Short mmCIF file of C-alpha atoms in Angstrom, two decimals:
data_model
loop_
_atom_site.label_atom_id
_atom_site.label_comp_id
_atom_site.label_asym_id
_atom_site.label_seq_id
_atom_site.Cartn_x
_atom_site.Cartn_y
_atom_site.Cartn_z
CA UNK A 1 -18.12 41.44 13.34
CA UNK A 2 -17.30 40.88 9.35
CA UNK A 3 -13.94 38.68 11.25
CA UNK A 4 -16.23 37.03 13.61
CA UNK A 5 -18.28 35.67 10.93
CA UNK A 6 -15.63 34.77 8.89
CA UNK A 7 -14.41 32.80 11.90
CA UNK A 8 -17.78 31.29 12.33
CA UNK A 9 -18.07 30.09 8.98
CA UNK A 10 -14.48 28.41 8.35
CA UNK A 11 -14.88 26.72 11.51
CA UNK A 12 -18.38 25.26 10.47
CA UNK A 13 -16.36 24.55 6.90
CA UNK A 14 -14.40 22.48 8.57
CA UNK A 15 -16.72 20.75 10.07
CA UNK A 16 -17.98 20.09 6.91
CA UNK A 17 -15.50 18.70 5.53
CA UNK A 18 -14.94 16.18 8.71
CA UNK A 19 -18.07 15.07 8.16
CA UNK A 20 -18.05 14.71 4.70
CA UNK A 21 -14.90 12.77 5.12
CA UNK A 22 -16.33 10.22 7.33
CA UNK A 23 -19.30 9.77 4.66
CA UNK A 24 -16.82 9.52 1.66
CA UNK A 25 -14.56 7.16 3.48
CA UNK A 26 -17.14 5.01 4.45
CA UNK A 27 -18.99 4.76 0.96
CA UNK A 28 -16.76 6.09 -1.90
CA UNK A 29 -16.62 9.04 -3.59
CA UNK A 30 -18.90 8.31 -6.21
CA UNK A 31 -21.51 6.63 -3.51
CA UNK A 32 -22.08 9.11 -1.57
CA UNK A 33 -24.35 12.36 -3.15
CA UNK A 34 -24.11 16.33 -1.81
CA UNK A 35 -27.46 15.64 0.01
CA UNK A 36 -26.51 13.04 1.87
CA UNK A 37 -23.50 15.55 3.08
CA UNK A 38 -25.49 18.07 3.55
CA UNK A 39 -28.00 15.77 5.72
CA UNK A 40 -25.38 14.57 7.57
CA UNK A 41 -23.97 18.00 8.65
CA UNK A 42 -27.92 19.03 9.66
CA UNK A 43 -27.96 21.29 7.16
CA UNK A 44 -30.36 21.80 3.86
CA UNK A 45 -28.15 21.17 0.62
CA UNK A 46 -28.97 24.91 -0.72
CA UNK A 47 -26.90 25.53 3.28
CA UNK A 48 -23.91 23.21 2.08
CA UNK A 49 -23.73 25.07 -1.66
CA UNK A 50 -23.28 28.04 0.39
CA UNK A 51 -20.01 27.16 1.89
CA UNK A 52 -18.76 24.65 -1.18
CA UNK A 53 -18.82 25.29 -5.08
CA UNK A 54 -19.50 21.74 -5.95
CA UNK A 55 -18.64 18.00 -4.72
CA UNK A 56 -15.05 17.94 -6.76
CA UNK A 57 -14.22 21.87 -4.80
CA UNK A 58 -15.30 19.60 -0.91
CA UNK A 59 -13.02 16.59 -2.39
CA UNK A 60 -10.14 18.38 -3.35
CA UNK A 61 -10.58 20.64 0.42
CA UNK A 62 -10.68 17.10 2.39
CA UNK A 63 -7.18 16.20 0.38
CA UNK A 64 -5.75 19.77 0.38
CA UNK A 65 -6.25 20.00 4.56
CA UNK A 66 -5.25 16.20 4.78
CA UNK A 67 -1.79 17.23 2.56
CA UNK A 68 -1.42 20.08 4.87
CA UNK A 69 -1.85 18.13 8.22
CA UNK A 70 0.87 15.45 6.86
CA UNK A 71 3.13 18.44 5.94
CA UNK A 72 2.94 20.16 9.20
CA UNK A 73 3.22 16.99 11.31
CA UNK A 74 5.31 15.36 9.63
CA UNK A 75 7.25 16.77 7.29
CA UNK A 76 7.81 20.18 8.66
CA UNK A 77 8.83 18.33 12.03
CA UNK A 78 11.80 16.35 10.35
CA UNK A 79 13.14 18.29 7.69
CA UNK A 80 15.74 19.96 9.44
CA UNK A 81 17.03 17.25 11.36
CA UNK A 82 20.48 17.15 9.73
CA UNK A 83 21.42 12.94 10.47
CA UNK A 84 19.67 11.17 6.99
CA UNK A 85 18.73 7.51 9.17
CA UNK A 86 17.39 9.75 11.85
CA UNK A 87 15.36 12.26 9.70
CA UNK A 88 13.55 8.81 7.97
CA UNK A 89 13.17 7.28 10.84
CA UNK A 90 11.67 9.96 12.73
CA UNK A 91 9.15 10.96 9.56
CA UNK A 92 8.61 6.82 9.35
CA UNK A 93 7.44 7.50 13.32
CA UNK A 94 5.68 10.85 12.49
CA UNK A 95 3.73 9.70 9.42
CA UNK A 96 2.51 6.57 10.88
CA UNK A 97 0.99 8.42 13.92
CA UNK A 98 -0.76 10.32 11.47
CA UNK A 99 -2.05 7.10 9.82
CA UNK A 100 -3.00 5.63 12.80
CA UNK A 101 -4.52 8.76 14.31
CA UNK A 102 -7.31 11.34 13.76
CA UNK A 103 -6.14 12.23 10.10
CA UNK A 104 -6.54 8.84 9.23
CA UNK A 105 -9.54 9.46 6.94
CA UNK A 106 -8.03 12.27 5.15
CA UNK A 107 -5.14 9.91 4.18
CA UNK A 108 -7.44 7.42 2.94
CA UNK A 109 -9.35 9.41 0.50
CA UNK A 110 -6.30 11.21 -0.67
CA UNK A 111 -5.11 7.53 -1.27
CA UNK A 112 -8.23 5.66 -2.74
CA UNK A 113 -9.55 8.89 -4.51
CA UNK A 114 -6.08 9.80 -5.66
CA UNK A 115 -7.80 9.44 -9.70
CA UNK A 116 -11.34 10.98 -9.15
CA UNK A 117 -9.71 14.77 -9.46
CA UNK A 118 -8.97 16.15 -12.37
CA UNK A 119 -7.12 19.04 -14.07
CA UNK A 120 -5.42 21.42 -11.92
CA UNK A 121 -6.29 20.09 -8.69
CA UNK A 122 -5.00 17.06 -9.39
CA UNK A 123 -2.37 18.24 -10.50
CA UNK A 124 -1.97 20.26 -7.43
CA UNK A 125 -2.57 16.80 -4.82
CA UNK A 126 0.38 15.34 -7.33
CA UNK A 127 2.37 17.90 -6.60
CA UNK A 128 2.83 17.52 -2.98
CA UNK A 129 3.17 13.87 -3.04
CA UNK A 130 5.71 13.76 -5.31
CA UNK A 131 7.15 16.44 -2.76
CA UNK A 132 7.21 14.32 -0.29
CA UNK A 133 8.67 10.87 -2.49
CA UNK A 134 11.57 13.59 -3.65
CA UNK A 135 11.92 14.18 0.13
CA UNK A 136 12.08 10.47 0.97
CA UNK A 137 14.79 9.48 -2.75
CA UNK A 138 17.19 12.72 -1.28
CA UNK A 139 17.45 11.33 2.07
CA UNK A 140 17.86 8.00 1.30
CA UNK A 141 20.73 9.14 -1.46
CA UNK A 142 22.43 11.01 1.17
CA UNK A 143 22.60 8.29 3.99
CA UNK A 144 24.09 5.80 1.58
CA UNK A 145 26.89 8.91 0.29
CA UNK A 146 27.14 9.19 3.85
CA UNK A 147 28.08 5.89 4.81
CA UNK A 148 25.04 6.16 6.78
CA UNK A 149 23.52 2.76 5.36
CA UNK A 150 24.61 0.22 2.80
CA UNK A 151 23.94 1.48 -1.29
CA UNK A 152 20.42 0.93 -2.30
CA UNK A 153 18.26 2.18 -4.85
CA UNK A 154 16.65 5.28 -3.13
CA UNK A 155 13.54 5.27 -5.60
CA UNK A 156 13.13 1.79 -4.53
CA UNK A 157 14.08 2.20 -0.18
CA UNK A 158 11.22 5.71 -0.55
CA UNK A 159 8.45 3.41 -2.27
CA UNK A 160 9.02 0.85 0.56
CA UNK A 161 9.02 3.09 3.14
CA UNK A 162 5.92 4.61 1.85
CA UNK A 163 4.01 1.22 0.97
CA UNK A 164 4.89 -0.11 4.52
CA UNK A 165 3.02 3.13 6.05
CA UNK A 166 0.87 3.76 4.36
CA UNK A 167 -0.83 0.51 3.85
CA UNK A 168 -1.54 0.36 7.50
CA UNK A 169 -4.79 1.91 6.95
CA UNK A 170 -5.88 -1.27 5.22
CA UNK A 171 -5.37 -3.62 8.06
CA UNK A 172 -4.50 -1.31 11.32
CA UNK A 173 -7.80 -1.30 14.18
CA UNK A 174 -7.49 1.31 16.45
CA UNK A 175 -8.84 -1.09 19.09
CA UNK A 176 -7.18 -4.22 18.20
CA UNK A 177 -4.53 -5.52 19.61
CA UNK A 178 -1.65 -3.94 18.44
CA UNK A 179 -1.05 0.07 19.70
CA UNK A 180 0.06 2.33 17.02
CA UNK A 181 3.15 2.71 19.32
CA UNK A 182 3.79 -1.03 18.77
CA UNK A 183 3.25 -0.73 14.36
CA UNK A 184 5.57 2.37 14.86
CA UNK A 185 8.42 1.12 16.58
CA UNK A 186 8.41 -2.63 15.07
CA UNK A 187 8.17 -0.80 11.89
CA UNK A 188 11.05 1.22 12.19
CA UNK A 189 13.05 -1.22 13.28
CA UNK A 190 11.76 -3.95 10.39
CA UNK A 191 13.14 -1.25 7.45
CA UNK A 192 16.41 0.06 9.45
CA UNK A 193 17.48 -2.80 10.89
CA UNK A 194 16.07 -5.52 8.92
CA UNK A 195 15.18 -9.16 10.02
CA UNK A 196 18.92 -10.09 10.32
CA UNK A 197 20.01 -11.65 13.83
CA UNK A 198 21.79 -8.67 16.16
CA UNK A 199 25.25 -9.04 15.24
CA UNK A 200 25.59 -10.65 18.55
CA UNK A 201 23.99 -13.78 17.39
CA UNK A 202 26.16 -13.92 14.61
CA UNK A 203 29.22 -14.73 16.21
CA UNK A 204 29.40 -18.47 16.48
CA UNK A 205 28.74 -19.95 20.16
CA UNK A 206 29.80 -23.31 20.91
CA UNK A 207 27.68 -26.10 20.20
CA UNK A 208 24.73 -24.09 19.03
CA UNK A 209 22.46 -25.63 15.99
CA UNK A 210 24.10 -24.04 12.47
CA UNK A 211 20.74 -22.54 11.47
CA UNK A 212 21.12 -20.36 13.98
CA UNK A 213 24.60 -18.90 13.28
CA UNK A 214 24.31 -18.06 9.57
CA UNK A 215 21.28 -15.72 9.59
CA UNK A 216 22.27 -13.00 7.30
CA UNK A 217 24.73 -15.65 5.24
CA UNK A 218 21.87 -16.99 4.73
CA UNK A 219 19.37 -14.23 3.65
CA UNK A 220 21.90 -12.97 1.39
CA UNK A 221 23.38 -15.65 0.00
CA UNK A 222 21.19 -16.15 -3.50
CA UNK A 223 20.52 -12.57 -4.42
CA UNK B 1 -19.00 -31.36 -29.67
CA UNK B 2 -20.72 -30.36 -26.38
CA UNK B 3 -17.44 -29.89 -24.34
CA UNK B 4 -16.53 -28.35 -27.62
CA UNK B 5 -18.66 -25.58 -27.12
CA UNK B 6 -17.90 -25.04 -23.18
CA UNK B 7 -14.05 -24.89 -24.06
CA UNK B 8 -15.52 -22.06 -26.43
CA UNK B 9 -17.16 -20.31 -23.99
CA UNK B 10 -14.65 -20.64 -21.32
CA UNK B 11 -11.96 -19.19 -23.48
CA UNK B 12 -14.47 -16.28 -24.85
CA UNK B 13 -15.36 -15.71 -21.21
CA UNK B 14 -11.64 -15.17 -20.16
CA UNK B 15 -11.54 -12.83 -22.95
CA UNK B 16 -14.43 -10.88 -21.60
CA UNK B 17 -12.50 -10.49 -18.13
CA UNK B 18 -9.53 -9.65 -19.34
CA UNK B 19 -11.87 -6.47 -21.38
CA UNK B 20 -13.77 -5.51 -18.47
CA UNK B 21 -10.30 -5.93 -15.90
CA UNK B 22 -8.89 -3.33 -18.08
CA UNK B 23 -12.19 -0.81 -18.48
CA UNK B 24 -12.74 -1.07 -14.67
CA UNK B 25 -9.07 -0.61 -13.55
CA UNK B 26 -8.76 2.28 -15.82
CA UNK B 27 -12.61 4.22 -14.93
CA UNK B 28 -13.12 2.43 -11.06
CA UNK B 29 -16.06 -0.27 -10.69
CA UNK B 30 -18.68 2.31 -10.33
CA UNK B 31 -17.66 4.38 -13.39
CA UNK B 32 -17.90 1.38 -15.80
CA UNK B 33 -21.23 -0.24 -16.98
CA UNK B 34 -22.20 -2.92 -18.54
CA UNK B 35 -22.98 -1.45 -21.76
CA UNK B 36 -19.19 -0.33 -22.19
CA UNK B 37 -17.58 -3.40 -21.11
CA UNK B 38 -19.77 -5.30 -24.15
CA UNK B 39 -19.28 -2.40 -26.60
CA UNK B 40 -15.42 -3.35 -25.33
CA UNK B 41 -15.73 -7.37 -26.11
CA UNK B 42 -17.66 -6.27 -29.41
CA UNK B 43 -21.14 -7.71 -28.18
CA UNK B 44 -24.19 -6.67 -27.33
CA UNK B 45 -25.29 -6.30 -23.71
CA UNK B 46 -27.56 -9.67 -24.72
CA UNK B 47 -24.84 -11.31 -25.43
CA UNK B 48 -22.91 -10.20 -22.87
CA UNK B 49 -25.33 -11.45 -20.12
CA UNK B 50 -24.95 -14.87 -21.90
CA UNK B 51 -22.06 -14.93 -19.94
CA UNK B 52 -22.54 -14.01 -17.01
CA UNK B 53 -25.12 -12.97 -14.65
CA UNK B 54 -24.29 -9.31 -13.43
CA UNK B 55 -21.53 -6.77 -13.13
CA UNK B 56 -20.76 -7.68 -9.20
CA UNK B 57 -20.62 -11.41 -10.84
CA UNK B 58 -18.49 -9.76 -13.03
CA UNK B 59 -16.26 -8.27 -10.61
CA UNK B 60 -16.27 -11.24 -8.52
CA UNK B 61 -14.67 -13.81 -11.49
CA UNK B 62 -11.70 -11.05 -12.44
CA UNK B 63 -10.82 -11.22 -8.19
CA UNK B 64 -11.16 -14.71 -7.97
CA UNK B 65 -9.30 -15.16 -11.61
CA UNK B 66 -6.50 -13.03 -9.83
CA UNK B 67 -6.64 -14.52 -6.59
CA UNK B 68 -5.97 -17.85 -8.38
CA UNK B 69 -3.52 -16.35 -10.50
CA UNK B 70 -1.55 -15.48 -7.24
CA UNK B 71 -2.08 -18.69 -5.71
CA UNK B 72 -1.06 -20.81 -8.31
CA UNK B 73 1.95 -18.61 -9.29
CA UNK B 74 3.12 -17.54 -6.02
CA UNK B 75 1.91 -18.96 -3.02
CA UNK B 76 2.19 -22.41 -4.25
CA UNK B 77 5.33 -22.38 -5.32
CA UNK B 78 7.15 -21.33 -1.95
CA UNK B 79 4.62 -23.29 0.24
CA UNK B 80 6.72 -26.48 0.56
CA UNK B 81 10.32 -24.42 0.77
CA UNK B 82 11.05 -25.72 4.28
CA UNK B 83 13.60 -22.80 5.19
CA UNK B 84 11.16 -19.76 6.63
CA UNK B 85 13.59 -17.03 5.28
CA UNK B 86 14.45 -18.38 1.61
CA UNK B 87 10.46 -19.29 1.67
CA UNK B 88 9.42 -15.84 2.60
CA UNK B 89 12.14 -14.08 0.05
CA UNK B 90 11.23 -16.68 -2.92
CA UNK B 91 7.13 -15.33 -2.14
CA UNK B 92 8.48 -11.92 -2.27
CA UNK B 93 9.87 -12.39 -5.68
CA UNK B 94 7.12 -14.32 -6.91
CA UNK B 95 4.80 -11.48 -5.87
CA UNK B 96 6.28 -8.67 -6.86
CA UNK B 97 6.55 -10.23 -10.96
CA UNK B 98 2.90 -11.05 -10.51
CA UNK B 99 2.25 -6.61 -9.48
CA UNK B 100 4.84 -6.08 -12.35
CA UNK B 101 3.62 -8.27 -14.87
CA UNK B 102 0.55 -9.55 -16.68
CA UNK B 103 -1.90 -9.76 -13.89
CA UNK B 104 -1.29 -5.83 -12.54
CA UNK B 105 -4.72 -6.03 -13.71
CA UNK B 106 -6.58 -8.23 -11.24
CA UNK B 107 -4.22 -7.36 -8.38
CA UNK B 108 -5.36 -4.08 -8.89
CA UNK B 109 -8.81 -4.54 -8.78
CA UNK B 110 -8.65 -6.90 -5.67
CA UNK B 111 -7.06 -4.12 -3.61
CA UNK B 112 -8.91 -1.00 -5.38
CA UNK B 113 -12.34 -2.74 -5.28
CA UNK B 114 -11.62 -4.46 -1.67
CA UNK B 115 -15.17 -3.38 -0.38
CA UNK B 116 -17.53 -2.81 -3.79
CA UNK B 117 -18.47 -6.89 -3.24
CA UNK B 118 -20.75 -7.88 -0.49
CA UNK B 119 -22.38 -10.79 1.47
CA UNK B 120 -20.44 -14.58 0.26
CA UNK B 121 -18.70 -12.79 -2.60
CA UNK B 122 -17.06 -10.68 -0.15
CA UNK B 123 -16.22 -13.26 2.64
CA UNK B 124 -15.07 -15.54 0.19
CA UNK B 125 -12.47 -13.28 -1.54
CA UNK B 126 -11.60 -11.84 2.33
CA UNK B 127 -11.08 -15.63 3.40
CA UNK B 128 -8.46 -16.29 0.38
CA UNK B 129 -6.27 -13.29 1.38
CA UNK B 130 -6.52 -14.09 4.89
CA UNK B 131 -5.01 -17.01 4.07
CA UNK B 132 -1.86 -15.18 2.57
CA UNK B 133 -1.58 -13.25 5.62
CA UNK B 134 -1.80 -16.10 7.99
CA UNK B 135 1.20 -17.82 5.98
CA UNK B 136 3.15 -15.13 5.88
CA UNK B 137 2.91 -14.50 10.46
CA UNK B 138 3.64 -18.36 10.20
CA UNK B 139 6.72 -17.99 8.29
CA UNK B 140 7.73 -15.24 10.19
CA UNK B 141 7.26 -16.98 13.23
CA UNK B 142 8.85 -19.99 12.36
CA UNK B 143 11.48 -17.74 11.44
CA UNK B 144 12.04 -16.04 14.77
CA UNK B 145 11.45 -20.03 16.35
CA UNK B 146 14.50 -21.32 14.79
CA UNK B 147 16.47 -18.30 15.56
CA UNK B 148 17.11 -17.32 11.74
CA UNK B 149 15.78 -13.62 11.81
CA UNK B 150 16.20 -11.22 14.87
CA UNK B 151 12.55 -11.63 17.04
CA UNK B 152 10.12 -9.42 15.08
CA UNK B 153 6.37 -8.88 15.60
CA UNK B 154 4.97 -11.45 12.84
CA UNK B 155 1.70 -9.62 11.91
CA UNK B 156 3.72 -6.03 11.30
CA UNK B 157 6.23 -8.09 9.20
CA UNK B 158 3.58 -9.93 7.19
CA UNK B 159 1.86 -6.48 6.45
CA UNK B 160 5.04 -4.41 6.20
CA UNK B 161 5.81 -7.26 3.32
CA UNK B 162 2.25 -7.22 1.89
CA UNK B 163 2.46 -2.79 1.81
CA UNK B 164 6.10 -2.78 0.17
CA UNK B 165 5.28 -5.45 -2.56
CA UNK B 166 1.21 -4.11 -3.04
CA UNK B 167 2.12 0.14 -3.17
CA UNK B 168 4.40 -0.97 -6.19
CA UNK B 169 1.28 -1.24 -8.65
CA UNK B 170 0.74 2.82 -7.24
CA UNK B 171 4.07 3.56 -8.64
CA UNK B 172 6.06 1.06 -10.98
CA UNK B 173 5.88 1.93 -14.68
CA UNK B 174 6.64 -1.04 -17.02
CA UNK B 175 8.34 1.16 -19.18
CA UNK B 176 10.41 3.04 -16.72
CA UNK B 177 13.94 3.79 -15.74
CA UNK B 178 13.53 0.64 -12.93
CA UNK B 179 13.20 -2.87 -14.16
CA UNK B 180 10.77 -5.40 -12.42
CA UNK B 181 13.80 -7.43 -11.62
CA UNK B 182 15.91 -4.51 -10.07
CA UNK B 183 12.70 -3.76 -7.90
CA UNK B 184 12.64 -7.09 -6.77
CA UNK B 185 15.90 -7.43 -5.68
CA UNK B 186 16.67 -4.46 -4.03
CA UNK B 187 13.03 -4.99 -2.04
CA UNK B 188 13.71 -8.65 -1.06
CA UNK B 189 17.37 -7.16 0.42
CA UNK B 190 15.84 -3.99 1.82
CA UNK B 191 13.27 -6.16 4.15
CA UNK B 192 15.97 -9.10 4.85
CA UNK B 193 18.78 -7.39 4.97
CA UNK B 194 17.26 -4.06 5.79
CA UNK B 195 19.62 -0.84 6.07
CA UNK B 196 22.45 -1.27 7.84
CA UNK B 197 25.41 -1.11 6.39
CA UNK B 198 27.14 -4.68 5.88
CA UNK B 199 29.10 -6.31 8.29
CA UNK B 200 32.45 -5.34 7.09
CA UNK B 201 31.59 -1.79 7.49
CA UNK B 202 31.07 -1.96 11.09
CA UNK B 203 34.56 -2.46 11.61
CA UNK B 204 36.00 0.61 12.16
CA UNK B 205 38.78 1.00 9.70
CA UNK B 206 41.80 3.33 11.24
CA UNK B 207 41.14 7.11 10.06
CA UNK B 208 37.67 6.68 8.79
CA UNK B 209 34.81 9.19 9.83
CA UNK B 210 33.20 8.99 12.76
CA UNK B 211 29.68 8.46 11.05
CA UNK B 212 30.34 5.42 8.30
CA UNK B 213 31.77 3.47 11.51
CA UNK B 214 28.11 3.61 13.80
CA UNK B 215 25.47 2.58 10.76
CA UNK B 216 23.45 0.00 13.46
CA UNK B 217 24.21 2.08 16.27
CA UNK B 218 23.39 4.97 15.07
CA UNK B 219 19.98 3.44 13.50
CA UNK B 220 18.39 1.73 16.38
CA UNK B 221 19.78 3.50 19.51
CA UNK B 222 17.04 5.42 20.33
CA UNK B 223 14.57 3.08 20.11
#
């Protein structure tokens, strides 16, 4: 019975915390209060201080479950896969499903709140991400040792790959008229195969314009 | 001596936005009041409202400062380039020393702040970067039109751009191991050039492992 509560009550936590996520995402940390929460879960706010120590103990549970949801979707799917380009571009795939899916508000708020924590916890949300950047520089390194890709800076290719995903919560609508499928793949393709023509089109055909023949000449010509 | 006094004001006004930029980038919008941001400027709250009208006045003038900033510094600079891929990597640059450079400030509080305005103040600032979007899908477009970039879904490309060159104010340090130019380049050649390894390396030299001769295959054949 002592289990079956203990069940009952980490299921309503969570709960909680979805709904608390919703309100946080939708007005800010700071704008939204611990009775409004509580409200919003039907509960009185002496009810919400029984599952939660304070607002910064619910913030730092939203980020801590969103962390763990990225690291067992994502990062715990690709890890072992032992080809570098593959391993990104499956975790590019993996971590902008997440984005676009039902963790999406976790993500935000461990984004846009990432300074309202402080001390340990903070610490502790810092931690993980710079886990995961770590993750992103070592596979990078290892595809250019590799041969895998060309030599770029893998501090650099990891911020890019991060900035591209994860600023699709700013613009991405679930209902608009791009799928998630459709952000994924072009994505994916934009970062690992670039905007050069197929090498196809970069053979010269006969009588074609010259714009058209010199597309990566062209794009790489000044730098 | 009238326009005397207005060129006064104007310059002690920018002065008092370039304070308060800097109080509410470092404490958020909500965690900065008034009071501070004169104690800041070395007025008193009278004195400060002299100037302007309110705090989401306030706020509004440092956006639209930056938003000019970025319009005058990048956008029209690389409008007239009339080849789509040397336009879009000349923005790129443009944009990423604005993020690296003085006005990390501003830029910072546009994307931070993005919903703290409301009603015209809101639409208006929404309307200018909708603008930057829209040129960017054009240039892409145009791009893809005149065959000088592989065919790519414009509105992922413009925000894939937008994400790489907007996460860097999350992570570049001024002071750090990366300089703002190295940043730039290697992001302008990761987007245009993306991954692969260059075309020289696709031909398979006699003896060489299996895995430095297949970068592009390897990269996009399961998508």
């Amino acid at each position: 019975m002592h289990s079956g509560r203990r069940q009952d009550d980490s299921e309503r936590y969570r709960a909680i915390l979805e709904t608390a996520a919703r309100l946080i995402c939708e007005r800010g940390y700071e704008g939204t209060s611990m009775q409004e929460i509580a409200a919003a879960c039907r509960m009185t706010k002496a009810g919400l201080y029984h599952h939660v120590q304070n607002k910064e103990q619910l913030l730092f549970d939203i980020m801590s479950y969103g962390m763990g949801a990225f690291e067992q979707q994502v990062l715990e799917q690709v890890r072992e896969i032992p080809d570098p380009v593959e391993r990104l571009r499956e975790c590019m795939r993996l971590n902008i499903h997440l984005v676009t899916g039902g963790c999406s508000k976790e993500v935000i708020i461990i984004l846009h709140e990432h300074a309202t924590l402080t001390g340990e916890a903070r610490a502790f949300i810092d931690g993980r991400k710079k886990r995961y950047v770590r993750f992103l520089e070592d596979s990078f390194s290892e595809a250019v040792r590799m041969g895998r890709i060309r030599p770029v800076q893998p501090t650099v290719a990891a911020f890019s790959f991060l900035g591209m995903v994860l600023w699709i919560y700013k613009w991405f609508q679930p209902d608009g008229r791009l799928s998630a499928e459709q952000v994924s793949h072009e994505m994916v393709e934009l970062l690992f195969t670039g905007l050069v023509s197929p090498p196809v089109a970069a053979v010269p055909a006969p009588g074609a314009p010259v714009l058209s023949l010199v597309p990566s000449a062209a794009g790489g010509g000044e730098s």
